Coordinates of C-alpha atoms in Angstrom, one line a residue:
X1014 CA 75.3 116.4 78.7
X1015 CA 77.5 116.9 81.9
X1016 CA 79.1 113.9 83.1
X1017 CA 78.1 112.3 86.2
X1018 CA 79.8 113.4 89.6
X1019 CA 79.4 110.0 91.0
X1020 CA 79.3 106.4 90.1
X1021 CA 77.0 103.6 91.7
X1022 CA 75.4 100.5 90.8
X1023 CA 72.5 101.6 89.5
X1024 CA 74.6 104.1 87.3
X1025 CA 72.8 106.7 89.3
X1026 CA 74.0 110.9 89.5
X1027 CA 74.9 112.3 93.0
X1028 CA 74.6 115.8 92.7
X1029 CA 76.4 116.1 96.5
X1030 CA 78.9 114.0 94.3
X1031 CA 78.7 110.4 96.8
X1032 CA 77.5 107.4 95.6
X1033 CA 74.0 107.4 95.4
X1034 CA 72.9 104.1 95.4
X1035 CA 74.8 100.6 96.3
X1036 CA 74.0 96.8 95.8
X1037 CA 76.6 95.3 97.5
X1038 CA 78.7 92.6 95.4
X1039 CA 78.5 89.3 95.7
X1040 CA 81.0 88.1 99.4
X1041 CA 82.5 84.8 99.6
X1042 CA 80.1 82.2 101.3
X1043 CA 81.1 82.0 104.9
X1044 CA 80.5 77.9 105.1
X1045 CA 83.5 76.5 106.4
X1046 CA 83.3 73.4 103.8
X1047 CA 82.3 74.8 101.3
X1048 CA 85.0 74.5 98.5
X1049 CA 86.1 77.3 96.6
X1050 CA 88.8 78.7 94.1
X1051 CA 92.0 80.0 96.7
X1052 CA 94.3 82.3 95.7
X1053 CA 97.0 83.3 98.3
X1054 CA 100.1 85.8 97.7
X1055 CA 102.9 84.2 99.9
X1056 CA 105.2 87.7 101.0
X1057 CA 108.6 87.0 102.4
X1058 CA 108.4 90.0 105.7
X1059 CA 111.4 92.6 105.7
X1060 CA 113.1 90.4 102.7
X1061 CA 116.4 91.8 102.5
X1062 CA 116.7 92.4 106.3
X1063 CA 115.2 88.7 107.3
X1064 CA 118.0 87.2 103.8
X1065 CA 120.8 89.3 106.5
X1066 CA 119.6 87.3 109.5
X1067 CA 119.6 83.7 108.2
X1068 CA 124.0 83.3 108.5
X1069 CA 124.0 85.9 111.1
X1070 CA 121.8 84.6 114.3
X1071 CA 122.9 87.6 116.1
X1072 CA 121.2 90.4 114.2
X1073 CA 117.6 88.6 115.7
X1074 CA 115.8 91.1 117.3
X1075 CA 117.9 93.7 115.8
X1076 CA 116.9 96.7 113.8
X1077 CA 118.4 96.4 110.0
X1078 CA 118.9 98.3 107.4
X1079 CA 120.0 97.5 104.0
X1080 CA 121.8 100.3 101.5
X1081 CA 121.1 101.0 98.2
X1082 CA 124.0 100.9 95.5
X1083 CA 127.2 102.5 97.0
X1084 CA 126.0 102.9 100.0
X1085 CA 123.8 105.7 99.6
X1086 CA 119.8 105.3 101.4
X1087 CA 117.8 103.3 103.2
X1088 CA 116.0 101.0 100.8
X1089 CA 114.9 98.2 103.5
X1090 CA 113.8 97.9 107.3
X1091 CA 113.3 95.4 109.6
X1092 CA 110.3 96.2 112.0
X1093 CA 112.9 97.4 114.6
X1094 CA 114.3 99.6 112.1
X1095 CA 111.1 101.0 111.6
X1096 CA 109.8 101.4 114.8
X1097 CA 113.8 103.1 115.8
X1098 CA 112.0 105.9 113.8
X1099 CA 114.6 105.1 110.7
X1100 CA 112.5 106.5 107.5
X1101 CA 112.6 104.8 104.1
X1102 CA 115.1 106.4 102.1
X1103 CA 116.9 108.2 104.4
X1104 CA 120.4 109.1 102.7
X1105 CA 122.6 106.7 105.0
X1106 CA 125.6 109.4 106.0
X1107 CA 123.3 111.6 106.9
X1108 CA 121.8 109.5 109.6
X1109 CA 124.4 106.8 110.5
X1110 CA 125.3 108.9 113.8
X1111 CA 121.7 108.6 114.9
X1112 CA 121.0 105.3 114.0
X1113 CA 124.0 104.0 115.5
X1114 CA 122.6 105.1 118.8
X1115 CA 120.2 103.7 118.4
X1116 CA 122.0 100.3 117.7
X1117 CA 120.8 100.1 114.4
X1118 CA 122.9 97.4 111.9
X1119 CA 123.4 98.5 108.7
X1120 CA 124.0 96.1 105.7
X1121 CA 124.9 96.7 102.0
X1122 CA 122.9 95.6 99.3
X1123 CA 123.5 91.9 99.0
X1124 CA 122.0 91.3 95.2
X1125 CA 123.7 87.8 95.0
X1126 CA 122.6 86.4 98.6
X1127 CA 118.5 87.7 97.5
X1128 CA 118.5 85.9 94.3
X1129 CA 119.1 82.9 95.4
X1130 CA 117.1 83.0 98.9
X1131 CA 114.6 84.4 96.4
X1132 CA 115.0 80.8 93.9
X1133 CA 114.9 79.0 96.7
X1134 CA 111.3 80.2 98.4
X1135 CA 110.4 79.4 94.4
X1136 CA 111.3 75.9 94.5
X1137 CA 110.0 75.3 97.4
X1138 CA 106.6 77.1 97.1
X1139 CA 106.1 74.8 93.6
X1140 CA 106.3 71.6 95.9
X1141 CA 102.7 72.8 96.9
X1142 CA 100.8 74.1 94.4
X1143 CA 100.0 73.5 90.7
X1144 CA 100.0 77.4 89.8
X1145 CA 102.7 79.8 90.5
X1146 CA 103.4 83.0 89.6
X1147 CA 106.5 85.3 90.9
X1148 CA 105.1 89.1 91.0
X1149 CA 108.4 90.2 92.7
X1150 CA 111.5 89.1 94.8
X1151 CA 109.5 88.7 97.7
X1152 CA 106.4 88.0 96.8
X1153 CA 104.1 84.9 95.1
X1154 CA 100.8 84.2 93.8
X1155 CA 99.9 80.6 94.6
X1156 CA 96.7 78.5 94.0
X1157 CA 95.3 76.6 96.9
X1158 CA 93.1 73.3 95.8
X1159 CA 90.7 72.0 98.0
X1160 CA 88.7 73.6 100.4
X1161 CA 89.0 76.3 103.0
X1162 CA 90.0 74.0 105.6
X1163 CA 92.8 72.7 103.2
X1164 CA 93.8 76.1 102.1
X1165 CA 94.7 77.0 105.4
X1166 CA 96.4 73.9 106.4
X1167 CA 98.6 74.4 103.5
X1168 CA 99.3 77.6 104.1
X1169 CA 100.8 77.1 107.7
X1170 CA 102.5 74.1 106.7
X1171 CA 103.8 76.4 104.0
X1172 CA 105.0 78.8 106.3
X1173 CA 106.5 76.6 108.8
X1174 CA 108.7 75.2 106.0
X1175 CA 109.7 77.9 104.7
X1176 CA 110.9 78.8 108.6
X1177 CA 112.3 75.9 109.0
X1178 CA 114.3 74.9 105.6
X1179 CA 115.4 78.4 104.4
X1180 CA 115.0 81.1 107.4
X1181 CA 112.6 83.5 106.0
X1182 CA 109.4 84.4 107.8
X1183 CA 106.3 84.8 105.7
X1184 CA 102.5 86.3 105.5
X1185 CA 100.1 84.3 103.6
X1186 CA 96.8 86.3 102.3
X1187 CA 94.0 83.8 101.2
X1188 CA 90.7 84.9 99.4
X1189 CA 89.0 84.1 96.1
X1190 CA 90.7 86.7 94.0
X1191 CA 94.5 88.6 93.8
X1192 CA 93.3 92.0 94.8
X1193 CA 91.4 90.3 97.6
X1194 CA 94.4 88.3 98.5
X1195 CA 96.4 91.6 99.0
X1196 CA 94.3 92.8 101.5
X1197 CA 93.8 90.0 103.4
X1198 CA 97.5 89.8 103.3
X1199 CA 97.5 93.3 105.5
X1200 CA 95.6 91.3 107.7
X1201 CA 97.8 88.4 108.3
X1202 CA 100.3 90.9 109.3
X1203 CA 98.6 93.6 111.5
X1204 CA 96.5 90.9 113.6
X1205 CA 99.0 88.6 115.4
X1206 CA 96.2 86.3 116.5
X1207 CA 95.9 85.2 112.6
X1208 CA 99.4 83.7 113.2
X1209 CA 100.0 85.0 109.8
X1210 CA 97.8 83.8 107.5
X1211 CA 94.5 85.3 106.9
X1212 CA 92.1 83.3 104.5
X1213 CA 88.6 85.9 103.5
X1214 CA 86.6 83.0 103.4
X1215 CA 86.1 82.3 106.7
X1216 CA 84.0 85.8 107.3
X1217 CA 80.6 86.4 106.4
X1218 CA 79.5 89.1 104.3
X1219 CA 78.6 91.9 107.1
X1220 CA 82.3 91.2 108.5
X1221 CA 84.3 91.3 104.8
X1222 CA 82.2 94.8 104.3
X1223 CA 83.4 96.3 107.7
X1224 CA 87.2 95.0 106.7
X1225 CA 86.8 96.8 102.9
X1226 CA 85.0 100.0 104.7
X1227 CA 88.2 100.2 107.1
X1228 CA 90.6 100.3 103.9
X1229 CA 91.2 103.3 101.9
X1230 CA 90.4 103.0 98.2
X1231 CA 94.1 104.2 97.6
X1232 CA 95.3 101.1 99.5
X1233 CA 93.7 98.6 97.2
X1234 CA 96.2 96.8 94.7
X1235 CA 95.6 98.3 90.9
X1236 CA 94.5 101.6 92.1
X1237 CA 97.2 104.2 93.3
X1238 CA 97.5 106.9 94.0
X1239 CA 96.6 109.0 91.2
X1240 CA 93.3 107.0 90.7
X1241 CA 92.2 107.0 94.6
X1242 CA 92.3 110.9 93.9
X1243 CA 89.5 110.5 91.4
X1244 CA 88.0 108.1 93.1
X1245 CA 87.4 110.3 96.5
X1246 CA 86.3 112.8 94.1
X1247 CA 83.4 110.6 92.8
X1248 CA 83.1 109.9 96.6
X1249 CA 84.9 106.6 96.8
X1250 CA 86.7 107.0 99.8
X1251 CA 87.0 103.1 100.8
X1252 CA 87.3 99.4 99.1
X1253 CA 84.1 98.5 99.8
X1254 CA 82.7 101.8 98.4
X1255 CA 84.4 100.6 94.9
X1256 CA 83.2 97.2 95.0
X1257 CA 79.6 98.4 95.2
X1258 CA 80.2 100.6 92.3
X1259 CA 79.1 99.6 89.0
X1260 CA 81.4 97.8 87.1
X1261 CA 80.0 99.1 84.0
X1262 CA 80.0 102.9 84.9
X1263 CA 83.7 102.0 85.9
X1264 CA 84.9 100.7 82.8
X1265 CA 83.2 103.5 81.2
X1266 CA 85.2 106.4 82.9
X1267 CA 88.5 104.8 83.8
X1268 CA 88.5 101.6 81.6
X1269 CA 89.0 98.0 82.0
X1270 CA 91.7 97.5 84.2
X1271 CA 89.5 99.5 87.4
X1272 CA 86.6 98.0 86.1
X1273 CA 88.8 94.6 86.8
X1274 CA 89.4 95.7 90.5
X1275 CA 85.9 96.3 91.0
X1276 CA 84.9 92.9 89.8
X1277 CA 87.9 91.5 91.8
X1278 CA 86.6 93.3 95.1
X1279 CA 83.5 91.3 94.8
X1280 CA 85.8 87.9 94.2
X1281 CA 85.2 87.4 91.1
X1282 CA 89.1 86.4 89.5
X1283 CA 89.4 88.2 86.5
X1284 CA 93.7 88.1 86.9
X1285 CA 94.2 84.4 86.3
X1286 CA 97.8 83.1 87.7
X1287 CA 100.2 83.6 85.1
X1288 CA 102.7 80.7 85.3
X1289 CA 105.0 81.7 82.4
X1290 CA 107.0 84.6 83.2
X1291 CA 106.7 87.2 80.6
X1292 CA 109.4 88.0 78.2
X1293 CA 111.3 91.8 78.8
X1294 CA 110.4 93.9 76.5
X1295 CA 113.5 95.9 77.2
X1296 CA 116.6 94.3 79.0
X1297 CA 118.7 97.3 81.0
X1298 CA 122.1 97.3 83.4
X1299 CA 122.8 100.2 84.7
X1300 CA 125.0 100.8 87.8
X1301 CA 126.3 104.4 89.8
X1302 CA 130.0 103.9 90.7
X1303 CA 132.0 104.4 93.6
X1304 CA 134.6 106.2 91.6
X1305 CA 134.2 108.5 89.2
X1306 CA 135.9 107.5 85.4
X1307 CA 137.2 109.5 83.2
X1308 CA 139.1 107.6 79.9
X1309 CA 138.3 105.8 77.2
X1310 CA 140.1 102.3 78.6
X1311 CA 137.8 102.7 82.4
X1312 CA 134.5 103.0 79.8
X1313 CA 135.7 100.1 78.1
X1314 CA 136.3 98.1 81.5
X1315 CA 132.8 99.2 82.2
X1316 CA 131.2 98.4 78.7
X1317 CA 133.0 94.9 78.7
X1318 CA 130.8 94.0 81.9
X1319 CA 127.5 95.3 81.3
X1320 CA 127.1 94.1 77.8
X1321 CA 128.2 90.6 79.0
X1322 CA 125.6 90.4 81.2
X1323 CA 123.1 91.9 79.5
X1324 CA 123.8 89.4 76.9
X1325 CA 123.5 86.8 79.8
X1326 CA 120.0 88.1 80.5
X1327 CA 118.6 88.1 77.0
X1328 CA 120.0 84.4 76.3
X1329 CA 118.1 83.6 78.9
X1330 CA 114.7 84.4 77.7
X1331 CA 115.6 83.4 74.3
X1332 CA 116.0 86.4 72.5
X1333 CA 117.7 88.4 70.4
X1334 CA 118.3 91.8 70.2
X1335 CA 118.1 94.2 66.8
X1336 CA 119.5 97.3 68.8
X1337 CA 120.8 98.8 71.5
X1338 CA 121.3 102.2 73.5
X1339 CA 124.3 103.0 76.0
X1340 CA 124.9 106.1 78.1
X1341 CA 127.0 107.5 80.0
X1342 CA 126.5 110.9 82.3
X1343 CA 127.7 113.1 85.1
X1344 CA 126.9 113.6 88.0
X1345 CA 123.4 115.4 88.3
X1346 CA 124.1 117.4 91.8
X1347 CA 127.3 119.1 90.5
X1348 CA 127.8 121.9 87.6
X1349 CA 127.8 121.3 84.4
X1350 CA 126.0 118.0 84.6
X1351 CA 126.0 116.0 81.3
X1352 CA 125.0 112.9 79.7
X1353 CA 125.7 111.2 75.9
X1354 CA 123.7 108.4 75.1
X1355 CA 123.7 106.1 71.4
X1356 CA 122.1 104.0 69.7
X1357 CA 122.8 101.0 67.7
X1358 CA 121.2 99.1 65.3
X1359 CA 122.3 95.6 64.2
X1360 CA 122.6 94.3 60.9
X1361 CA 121.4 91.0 62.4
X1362 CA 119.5 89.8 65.6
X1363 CA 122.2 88.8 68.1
X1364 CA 123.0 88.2 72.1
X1365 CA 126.6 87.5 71.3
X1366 CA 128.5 89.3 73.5
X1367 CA 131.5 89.9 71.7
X1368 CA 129.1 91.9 69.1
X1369 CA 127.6 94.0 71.7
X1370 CA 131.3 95.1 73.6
X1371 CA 132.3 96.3 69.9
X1372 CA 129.0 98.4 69.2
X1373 CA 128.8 99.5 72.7
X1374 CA 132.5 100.8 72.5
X1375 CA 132.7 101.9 69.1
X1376 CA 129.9 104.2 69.4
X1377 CA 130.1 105.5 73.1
X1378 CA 133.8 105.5 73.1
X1379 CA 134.1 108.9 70.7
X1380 CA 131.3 110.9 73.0
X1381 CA 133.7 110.4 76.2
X1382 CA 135.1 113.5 77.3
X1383 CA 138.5 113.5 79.2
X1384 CA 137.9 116.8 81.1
X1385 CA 134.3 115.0 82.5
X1386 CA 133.9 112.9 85.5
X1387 CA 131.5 110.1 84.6
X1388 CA 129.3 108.5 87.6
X1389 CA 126.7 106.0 85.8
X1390 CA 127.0 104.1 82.5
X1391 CA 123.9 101.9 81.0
X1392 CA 123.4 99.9 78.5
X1393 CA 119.9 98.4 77.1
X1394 CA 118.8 95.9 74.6
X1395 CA 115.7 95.9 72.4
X1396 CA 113.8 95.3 70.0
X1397 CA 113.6 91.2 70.6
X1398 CA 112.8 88.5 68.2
X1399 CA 112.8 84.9 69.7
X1400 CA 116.4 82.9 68.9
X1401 CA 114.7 79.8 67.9
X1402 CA 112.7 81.4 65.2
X1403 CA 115.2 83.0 64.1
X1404 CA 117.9 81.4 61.1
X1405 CA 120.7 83.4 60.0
X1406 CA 122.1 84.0 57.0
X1407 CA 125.5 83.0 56.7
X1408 CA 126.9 85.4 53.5
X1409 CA 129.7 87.0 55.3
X1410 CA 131.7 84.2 56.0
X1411 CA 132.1 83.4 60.0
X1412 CA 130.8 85.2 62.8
X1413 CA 131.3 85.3 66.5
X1414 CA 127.5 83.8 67.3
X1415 CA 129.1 80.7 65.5
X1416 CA 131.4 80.2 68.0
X1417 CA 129.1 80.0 70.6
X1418 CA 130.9 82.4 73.1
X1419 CA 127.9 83.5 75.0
X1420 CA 126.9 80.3 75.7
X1421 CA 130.2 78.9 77.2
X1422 CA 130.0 82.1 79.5
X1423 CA 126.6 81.2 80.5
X1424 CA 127.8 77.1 81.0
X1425 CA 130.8 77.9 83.1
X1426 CA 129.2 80.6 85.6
X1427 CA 126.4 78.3 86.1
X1428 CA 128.8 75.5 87.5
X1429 CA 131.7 77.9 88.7
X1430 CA 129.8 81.2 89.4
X1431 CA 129.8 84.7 87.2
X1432 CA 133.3 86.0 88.3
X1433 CA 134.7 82.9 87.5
X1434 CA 135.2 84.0 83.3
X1435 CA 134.9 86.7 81.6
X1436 CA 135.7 88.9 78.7
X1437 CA 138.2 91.0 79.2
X1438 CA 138.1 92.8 82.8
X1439 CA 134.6 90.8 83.5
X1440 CA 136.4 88.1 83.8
X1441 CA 139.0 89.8 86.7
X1442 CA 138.1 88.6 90.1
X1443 CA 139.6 91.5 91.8
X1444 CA 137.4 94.8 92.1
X1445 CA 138.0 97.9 90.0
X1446 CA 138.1 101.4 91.2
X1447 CA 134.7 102.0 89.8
X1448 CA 132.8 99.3 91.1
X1449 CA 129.7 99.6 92.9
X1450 CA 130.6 100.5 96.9
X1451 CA 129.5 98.1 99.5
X1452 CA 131.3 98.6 102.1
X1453 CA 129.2 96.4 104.8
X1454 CA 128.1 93.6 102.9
X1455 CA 127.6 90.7 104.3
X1456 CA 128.9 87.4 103.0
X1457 CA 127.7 85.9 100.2
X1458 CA 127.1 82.9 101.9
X1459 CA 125.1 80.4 99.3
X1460 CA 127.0 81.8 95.9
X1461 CA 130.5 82.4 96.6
X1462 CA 133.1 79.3 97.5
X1463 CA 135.2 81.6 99.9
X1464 CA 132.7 83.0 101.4
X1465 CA 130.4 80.0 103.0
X1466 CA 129.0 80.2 106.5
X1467 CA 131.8 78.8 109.1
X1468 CA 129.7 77.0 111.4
X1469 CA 131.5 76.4 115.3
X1470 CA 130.2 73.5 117.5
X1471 CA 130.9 73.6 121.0

């Protein structure tokens, strides 16, 4: 038996390969008082560029770009940028001429000044809901108690604070599920008379079907664009084409996760808020240089920083590591590109850094060749077990974990920042000649002492 060309409620075959037959899904009650479970997905607009505008009034208004490592594409765009006709990752010295015609500011990646814009939208988010979850640096998953009248009072208070006490602007999406939230997302920032929050609850079935029939399948959150290929070839062209679908027949071709989006179309939450960040699976730092190395002592530099904080990450989560990979390579556009890479496995679980520097060197260091220009060395951990379940045994006399290394690193960059000690070269405050080129940074105003805002009253 063939398998069927299309996918509807009633499981039916198209032979024209459309649906063939539809019971619409069940559409959020359009009562304004009726309550209801509201999820919203707070999105910070044009992150990076609106982080570059809080200590710099002047660049309001202003198209923005923001650099990827050394300098080298567009990664981030204001809406000026974007309607100056600057494209997403456009290699930077190849349109810097243009774009400075057309009195476009360009900005270096500014990791330290996100983060902790990022922490602070967190913080401040939690003093209004119960349930948060992070999905990405610019974007939460909140739940909204109370009714759709509350909902929505919260969410512009919400947005007005976080105006007001930190500087970013934000889009708030409302609606009974995550994949619902999304969308109406879209719409709190393509219809300016939302005022940029859009809650799904307020519109009545007829009017949520002629929003999902304006929305390619493609653009729904979970599908892709892989997926929306199969789907257009079943003859799902739009969202509300795959919420009338049949969960079942769904699940059946593509498994549960789609089958999840379907149900989710119809607001049903099937992706509950997950409050407890996950633990990485795999903890990576990997950076490009500005400078090319070439000796055993520049790897070492590098090594000495990269295992430190990758130790710093994995203390974190309260893990330990059984192994570990590092790498270095060549650069891919020139001849003769190549790339070593090793992997270590530890006797015992460990995030000391010490431990990690001496395997990382010991087993890179003899790959390096001196005739090579290396552009990109990496490190990753893996292979985790959880520190506290975790004992030990001491047979071998005293190790460096005893001493407790990594955590007095972690207690004094907390308090005096992560320059401020280090091993070896990571703990050097001035730059080496292969660190990561950002040459129009912009001051790290909320992490560094000498670089605070200067503010002038007249």
């Amino acid at each position: 038996m063939s398998e069927p060309n299309a996918v509807s409620e009633a499981g039916a075959v198209s032979e024209a390969g459309t649906v063939s037959a539809r019971t619409p899904g069940p559409a959020p009650d359009a009562t304004p008082s009726a309550p209801q479970s509201a999820i919203a997905i707070v999105d910070a607009n044009n992150f990076y560029a609106s982080c570059e505008r809080i200590f710099d009034p002047s660049l309001e208004g202003k198209p923005i770009v923001v650099l990827s490592n050394n300098d080298g594409c567009v990664i981030a765009r204001s809406e000026e940028a974007k309607a100056a006709g600057i494209p997403m990752g456009a290699p930077w010295q190849a349109i810097a001429p243009e774009a400075a015609m057309k009195g476009v500011v360009a900005r270096s990646s500014n990791y330290e000044l996100y983060g902790d814009i990022n922490a602070r939208t967190i913080e401040l988010l939690g003093r209004y809901t119960p349930s948060q979850e992070v999905y990405s640096i610019d974007e939460s998953f909140i739940r909204l108690p109370g009714n759709r009248g509350e909902a929505l009072a919260v969410a512009r208070e919400i947005r007005v604070a976080m105006r007001k006490l930190i500087g970013i602007p934000v889009s708030i999406g409302i609606a009974p599920s995550k994949t619902l939230a999304k969308l109406a997302n879209r719409g709190s920032k393509s219809e300016p008379s939302l005022g940029g929050v859009c809650h799904l609850g307020t519109y009545g079935r007829e009017q949520l079907s002629g929003i999902l029939s304006s929305i390619d399948v493609g653009d729904v959150w979970g599908v892709g664009r892989k997926m929306a290929a199969k789907y257009v070839g079943l003859g799902i062209r739009t969202a509300l084409d795959l919420r009338e679908s049949s969960p079942t027949a769904i699940r059946r071709r593509y498994g549960v996760v789609q089958e999840r989006v379907v149900q989710e179309l119809r607001g049903i939450d099937c992706l509950p808020i997950d409050e407890v960040p996950s633990e990485r699976e795999q903890i990576q730092f990997s950076r490009s240089f500005a400078v090319p190395i070439s000796t055993v002592q520049e790897l070492e530099e590098v090594l000495s920083v990269y295992t430190q904080r990758a130790s710093a990450r994995l203390r974190s989560q309260g893990s330990l590591a059984r192994a570990m990979s590092c790498y270095a390579a060549t650069s891919p556009f020139r001849e003769g590109h190549e790339s070593h890479a090793v992997s270590v496995a530890f006797p015992e679980p460990t995030d000391d850094p010490v431990v990690l520097f001496r395997a990382a060197a010991a087993a890179l260091g003899p790959q390096l060749r001196s005739d090579l220009k290396y552009v990109r060395v990496g490190v990753s951990l893996f292979e985790f077990v959880a520190r506290d379940s975790y004992a030990a045994l001491d047979i071998f006399g005293e190790r460096s974990e005893d001493r407790r290394v990594g955590e007095a690193l972690d207690a004094v960059a907390a308090r005096f920042g992560r320059e401020s000690l280090g091993l070896g070269v990571a703990g050097l405050r001035g730059g080496r000649t292969w660190t990561m080129r950002r040459e129009m940074i912009s001051p790290r105003a909320t992490t560094h002492w000498d670089e605070l805002a200067v503010v002038k009253a007249e």
